[in-house]
CSV table of C-alpha atoms in Angstrom, one decimal:
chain,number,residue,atom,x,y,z
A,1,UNK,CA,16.4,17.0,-11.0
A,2,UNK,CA,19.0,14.6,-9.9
A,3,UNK,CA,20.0,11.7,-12.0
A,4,UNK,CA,17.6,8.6,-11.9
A,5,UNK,CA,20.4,6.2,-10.7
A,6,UNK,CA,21.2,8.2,-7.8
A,7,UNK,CA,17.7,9.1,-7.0
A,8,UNK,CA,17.3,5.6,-6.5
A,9,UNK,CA,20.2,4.9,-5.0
A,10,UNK,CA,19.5,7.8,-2.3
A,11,UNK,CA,15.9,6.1,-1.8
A,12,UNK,CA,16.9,3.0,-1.1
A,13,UNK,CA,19.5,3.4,0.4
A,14,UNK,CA,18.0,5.5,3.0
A,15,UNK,CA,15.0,3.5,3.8
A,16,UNK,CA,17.5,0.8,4.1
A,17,UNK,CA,19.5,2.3,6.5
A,18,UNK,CA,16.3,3.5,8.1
A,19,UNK,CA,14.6,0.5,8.6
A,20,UNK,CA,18.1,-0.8,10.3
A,21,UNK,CA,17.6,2.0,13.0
A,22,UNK,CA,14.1,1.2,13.2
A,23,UNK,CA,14.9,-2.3,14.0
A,24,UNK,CA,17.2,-1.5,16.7
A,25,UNK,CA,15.3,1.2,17.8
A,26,UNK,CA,12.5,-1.8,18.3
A,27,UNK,CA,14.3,-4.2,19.6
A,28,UNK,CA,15.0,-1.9,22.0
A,29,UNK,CA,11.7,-1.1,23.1
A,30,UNK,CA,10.4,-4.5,23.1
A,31,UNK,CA,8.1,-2.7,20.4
A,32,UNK,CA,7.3,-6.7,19.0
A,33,UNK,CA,4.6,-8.4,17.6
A,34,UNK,CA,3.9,-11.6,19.0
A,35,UNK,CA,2.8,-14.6,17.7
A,36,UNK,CA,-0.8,-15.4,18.6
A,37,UNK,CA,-4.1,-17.3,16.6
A,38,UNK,CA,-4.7,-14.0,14.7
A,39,UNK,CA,-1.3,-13.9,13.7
A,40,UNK,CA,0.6,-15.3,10.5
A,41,UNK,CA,4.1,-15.2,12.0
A,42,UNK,CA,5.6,-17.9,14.6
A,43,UNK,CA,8.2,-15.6,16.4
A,44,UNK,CA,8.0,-12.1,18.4
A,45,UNK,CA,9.0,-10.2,15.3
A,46,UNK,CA,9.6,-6.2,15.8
A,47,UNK,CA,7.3,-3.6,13.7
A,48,UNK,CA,7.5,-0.4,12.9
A,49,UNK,CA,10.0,-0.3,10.2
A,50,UNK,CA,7.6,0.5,7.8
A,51,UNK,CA,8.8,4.4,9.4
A,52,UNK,CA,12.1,4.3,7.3
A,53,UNK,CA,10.1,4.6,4.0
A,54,UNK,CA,7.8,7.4,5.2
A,55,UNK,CA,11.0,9.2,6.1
A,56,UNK,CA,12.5,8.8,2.4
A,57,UNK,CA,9.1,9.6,1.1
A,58,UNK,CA,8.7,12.6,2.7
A,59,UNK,CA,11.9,13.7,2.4
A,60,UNK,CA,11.8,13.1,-1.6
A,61,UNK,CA,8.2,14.8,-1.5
A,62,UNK,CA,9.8,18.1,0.2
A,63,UNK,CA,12.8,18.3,-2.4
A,64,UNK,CA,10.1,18.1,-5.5
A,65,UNK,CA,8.3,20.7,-3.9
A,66,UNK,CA,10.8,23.0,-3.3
A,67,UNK,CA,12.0,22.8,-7.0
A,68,UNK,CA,8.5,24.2,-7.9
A,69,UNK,CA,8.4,27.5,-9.2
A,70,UNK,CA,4.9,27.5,-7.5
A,71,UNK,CA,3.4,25.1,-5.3
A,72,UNK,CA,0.9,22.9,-6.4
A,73,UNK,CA,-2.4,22.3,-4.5
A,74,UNK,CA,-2.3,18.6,-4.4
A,75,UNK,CA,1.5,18.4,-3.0
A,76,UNK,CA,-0.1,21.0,-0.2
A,77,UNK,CA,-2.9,18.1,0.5
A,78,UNK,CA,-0.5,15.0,0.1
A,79,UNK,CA,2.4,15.8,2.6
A,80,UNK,CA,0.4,16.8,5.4
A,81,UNK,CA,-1.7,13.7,4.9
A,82,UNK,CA,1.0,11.4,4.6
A,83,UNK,CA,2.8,12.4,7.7
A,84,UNK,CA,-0.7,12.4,9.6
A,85,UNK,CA,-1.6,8.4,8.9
A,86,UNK,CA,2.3,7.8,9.5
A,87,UNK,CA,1.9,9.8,12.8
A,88,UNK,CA,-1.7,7.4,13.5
A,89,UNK,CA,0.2,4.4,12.4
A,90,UNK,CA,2.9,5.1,14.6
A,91,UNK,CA,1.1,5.9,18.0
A,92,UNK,CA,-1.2,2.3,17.0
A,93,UNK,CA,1.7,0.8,17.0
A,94,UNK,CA,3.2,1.8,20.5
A,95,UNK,CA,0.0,1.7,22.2
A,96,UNK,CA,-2.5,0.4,20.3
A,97,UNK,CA,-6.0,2.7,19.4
A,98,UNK,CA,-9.5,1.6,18.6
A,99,UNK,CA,-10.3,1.1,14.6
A,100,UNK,CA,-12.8,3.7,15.1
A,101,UNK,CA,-10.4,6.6,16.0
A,102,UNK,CA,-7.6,5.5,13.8
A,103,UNK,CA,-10.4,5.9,10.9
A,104,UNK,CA,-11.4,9.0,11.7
A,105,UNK,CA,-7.4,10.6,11.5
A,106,UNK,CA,-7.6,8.7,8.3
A,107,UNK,CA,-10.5,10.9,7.2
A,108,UNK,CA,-9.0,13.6,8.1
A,109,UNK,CA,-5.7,12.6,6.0
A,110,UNK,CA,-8.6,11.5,2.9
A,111,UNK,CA,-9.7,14.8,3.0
A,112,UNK,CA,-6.7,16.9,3.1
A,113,UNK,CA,-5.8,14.9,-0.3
A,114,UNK,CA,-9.2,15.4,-1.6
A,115,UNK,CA,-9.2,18.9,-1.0
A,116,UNK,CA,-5.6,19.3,-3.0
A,117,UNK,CA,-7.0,16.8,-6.0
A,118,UNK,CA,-10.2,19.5,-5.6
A,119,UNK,CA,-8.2,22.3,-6.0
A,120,UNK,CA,-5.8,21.3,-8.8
A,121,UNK,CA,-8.2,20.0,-10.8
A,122,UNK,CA,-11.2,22.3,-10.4
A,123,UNK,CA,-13.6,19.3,-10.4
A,124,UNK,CA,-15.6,17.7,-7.8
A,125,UNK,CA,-15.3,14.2,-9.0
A,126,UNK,CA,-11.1,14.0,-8.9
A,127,UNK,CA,-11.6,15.1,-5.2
A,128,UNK,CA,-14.8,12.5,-4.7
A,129,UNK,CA,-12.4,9.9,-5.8
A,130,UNK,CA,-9.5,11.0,-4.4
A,131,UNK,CA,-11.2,10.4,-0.7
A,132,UNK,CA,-12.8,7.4,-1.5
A,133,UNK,CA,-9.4,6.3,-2.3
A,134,UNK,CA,-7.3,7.3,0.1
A,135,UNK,CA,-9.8,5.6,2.7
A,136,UNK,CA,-10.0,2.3,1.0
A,137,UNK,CA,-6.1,1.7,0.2
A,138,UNK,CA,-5.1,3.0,3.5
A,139,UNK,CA,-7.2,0.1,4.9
A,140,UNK,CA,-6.9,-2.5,1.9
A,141,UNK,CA,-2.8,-2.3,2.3
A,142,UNK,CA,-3.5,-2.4,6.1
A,143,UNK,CA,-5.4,-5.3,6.1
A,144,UNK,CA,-3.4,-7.1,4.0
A,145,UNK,CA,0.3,-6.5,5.5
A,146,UNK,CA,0.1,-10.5,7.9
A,147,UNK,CA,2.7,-12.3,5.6
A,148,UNK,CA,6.3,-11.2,5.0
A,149,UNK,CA,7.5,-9.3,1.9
A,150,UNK,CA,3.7,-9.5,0.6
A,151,UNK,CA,2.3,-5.3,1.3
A,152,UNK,CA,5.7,-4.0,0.3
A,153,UNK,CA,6.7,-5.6,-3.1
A,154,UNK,CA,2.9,-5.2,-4.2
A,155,UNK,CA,3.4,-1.2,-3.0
A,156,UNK,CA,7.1,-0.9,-5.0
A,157,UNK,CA,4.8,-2.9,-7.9
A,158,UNK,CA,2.4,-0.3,-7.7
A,159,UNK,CA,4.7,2.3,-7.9
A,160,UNK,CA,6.5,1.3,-10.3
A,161,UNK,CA,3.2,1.3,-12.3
A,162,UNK,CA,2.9,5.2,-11.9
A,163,UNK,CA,6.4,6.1,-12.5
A,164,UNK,CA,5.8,4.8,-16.2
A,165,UNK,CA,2.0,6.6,-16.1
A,166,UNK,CA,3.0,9.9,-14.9
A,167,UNK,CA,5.1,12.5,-15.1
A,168,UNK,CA,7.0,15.2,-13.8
A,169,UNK,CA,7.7,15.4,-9.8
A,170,UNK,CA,4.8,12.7,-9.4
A,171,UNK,CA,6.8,10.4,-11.5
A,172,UNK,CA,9.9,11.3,-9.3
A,173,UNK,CA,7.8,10.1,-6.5
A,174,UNK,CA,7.1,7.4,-7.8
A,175,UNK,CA,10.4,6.2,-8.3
A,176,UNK,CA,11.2,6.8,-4.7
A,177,UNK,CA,8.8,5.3,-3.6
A,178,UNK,CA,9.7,2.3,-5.8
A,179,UNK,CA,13.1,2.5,-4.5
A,180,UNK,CA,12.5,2.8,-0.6
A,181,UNK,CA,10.1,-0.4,-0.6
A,182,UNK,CA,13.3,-1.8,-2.2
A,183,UNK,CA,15.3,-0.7,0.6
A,184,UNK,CA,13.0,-2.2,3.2
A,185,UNK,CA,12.3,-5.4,1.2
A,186,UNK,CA,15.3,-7.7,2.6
A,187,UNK,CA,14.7,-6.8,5.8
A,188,UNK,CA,11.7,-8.8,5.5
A,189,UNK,CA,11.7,-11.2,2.7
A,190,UNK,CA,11.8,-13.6,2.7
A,191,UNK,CA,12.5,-13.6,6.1
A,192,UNK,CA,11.0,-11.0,8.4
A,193,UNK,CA,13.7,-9.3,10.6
A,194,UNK,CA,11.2,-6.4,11.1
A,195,UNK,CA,7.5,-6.1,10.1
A,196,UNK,CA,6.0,-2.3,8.4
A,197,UNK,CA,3.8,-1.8,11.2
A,198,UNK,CA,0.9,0.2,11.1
A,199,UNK,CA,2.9,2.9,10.3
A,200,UNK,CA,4.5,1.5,7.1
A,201,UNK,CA,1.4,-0.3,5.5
A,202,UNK,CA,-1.1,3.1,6.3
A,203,UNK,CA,1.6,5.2,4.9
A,204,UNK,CA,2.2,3.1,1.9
A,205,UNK,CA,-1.7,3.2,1.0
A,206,UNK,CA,-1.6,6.8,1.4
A,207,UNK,CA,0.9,7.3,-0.9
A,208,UNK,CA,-0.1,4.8,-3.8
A,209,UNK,CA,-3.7,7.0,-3.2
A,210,UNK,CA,-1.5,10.5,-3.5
A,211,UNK,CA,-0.1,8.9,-6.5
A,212,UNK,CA,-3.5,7.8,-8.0
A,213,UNK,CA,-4.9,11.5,-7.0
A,214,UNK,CA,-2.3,12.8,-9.1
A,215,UNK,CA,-3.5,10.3,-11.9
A,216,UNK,CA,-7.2,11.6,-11.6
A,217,UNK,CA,-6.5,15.5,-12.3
A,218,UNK,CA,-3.6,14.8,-14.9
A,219,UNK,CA,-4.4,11.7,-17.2
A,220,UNK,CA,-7.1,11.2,-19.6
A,221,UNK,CA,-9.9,8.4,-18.7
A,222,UNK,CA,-7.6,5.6,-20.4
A,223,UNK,CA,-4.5,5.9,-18.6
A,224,UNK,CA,-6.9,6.7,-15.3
A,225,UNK,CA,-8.0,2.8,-16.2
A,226,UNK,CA,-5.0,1.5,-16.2
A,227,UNK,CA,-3.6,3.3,-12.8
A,228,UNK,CA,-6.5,1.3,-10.9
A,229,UNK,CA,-4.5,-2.7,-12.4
A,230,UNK,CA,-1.5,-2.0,-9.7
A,231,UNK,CA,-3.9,-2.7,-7.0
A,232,UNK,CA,-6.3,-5.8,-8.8
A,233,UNK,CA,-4.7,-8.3,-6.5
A,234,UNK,CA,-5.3,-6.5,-2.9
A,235,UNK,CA,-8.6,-5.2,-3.9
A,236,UNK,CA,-10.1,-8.3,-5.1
A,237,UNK,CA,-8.9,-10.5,-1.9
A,238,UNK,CA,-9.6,-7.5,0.7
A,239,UNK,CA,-12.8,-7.3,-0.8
A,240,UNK,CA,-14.3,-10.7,-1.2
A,241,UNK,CA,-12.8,-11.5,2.6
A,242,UNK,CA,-14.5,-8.5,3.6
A,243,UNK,CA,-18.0,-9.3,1.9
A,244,UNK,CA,-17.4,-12.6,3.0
A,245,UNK,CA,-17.1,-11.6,6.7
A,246,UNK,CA,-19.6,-8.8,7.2
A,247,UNK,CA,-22.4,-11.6,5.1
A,248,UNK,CA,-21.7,-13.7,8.2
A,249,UNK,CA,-22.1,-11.7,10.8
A,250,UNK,CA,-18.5,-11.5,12.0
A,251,UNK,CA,-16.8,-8.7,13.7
A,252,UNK,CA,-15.3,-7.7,10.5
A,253,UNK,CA,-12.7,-4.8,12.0
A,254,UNK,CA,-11.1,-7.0,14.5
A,255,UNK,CA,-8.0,-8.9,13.5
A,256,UNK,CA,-8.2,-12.6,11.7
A,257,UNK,CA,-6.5,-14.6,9.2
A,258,UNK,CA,-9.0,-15.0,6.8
A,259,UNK,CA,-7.3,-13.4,4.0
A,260,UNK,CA,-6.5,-15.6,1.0
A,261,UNK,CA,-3.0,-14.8,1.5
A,262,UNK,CA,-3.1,-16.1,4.9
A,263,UNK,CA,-4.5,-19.1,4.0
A,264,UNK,CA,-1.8,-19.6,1.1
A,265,UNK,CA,0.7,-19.2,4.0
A,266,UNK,CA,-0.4,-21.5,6.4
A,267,UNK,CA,-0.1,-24.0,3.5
A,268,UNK,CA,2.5,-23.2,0.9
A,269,UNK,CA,4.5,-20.3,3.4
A,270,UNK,CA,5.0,-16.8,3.3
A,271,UNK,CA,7.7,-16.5,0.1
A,272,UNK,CA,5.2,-18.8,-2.3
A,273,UNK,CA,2.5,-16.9,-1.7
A,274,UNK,CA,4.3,-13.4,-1.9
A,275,UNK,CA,6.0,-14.9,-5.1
A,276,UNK,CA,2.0,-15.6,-6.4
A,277,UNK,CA,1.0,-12.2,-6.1
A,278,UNK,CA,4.3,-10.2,-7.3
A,279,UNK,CA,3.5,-12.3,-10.5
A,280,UNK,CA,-0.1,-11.4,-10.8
A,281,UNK,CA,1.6,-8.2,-10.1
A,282,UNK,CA,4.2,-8.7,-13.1
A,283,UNK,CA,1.1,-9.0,-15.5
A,284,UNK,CA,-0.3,-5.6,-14.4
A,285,UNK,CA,2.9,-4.2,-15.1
A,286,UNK,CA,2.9,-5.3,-18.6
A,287,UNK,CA,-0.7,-4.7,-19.3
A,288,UNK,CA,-0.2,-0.9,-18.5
A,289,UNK,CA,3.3,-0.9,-20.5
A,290,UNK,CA,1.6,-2.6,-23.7
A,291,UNK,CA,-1.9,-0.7,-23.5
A,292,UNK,CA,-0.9,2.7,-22.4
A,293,UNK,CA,-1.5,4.4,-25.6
A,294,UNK,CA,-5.1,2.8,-26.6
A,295,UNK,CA,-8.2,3.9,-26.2
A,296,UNK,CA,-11.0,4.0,-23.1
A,297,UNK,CA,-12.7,1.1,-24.5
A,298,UNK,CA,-9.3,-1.1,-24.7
A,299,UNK,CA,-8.0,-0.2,-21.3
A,300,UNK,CA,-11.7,-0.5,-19.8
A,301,UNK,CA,-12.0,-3.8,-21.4
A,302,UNK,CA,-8.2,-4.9,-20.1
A,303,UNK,CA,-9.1,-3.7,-16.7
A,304,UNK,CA,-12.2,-5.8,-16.2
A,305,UNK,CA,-11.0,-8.7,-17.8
A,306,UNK,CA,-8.2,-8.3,-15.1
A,307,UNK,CA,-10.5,-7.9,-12.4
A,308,UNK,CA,-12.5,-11.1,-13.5
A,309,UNK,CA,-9.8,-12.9,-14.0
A,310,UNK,CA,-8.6,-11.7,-10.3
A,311,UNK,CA,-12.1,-13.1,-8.9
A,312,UNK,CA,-11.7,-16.7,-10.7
A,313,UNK,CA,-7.9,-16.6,-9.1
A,314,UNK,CA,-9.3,-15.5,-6.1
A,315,UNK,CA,-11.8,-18.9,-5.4
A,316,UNK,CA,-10.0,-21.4,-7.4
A,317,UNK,CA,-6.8,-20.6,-4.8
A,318,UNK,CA,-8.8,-20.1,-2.0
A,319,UNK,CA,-10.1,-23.7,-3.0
A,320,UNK,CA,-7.1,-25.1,-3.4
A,321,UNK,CA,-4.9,-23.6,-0.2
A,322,UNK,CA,-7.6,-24.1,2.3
A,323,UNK,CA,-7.8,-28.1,1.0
């Protein structure tokens, strides 16, 4: 394996790089997203650098692979997967598809990771989860890519989290992973010079589900706790926007801005807000650093508490940014 500081470096780096070339590359190709009343942003903005991490991504996923001996089934599930909700992504955004369509590549992708966490394991469950995952994140870190900086820093957050819960070439990921959302990150925090695009936030969902797959079939229930704190924030305000929509009747695929996040932008901006939930972030980090040796009922309890606490955050900001 290569030294962690240049494995980093090479990540970042490259998605940094990458995400330069997607930029001009969009530019362009008048490939822009315009401002509009479903829209967070107030300028045509280009999208689709989100490309530049899939690239170092991959690219890190095909080196680990071919320093196996013999090649794991999950890694057979993962790649494939990854490159088909990149490939989805991408298409959506150059001519945009209907929700429906792009969900069903996406089950397509779920499964292909299932099947690998299936495989691996030789359990049913780690492959039940490991599609239910991949179909929620790739949606959840979808839905929640509107303001700038926010899907990417809570992604390198995330993975972060699983390069200190696993180990082996899934920690490697990991760190890449990490490292390429790094790379992107001042291209669009706190000012967006290029948005992820479909392409980027699918991807990353896909991945942070590869990287909770490989959490399922290698970790014991405790640690398995803790690898589902990364992603409190996102679930809790996709979820309770999403309850809130489909109890009212709305059209709840279609695009809005009714997102906590969103409405924490329209009144404190985009870096407050992104600041707000990289330090609700922070805390998951050192709940999984402190608690990563206890017991199921410790990390359980933890990761409730976090959850609930999530939900209290959730209407007493929601309260307070919509006043």
């Amino acid at each position: 394996m290569p030294g962690l500081m240049v494995w980093l470096g090479a990540a970042a780096g490259g998605a940094a790089v990458g995400t330069w070339l997607a930029r001009r590359y969009a530019l362009r190709g008048n490939l822009l997203d315009q401002p509009g009343e479903r829209r967070s942003h107030q300028v045509p903005t280009p999208r689709g650098g989100g490309i530049a991490i899939v690239v170092v991504v991959v690219a890190a996923g095909l080196f680990l692979v071919s320093q196996q001996a013999r090649l794991d089934a999950l890694w057979m599930g993962f790649l494939p997967g990854l490159l088909i909700v990149a490939a989805i992504g991408w298409w959506d955004d150059h001519r945009p598809l209907s929700p429906w369509s792009r969900l069903a590549v996406q089950a397509v992708a779920a499964l292909m990771l299932a099947a690998g966490a299936g495989w691996q394991s030789g359990q049913w469950l780690p492959a039940l989860l490991s599609f239910g995952t991949a179909m929620v994140l790739v949606n959840v870190w979808n839905f929640m890519d509107g303001i700038n900086g926010l899907a990417s820093s809570q992604a390198a957050l995330s993975a972060l989290a699983y390069a200190g819960l696993l180990t082996g070439e899934w920690r490697w990921l990991a760190l890449a992973l990490f490292a390429a959302c790094l790379g992107f990150l001042p291209f669009n925090f706190p000012k967006a010079r290029i948005f992820l695009g479909d392409v980027g936030s699918g991807a990353l969902g896909y991945a942070l589900a590869g990287l909770l797959a490989a959490a399922l079939v290698a970790l014991p229930p405790a640690k398995i706790t803790l690898a589902l704190l990364p992603f409190c924030a996102f679930l809790v305000d996709a979820g309770f926007t999403l309850t809130g929509r489909i109890l009212r009747g709305e059209r709840w695929w279609t695009p809005h801005v009714g997102h906590l996040y969103q409405a924490g932008a329209r009144r404190v901006g985009h870096a407050r807000v992104t600041l707000v939930y990289m330090a609700f972030g922070g805390v998951s980090l050192l709940l999984i650093n402190v608690l990563s040796s206890e017991a199921l009922v410790v990390t359980g309890s933890a990761a409730m508490v976090m959850y609930g606490v999530g939900g209290v955050l959730w209407f007493w900001l929601r309260r307070g940014w919509r006043g």
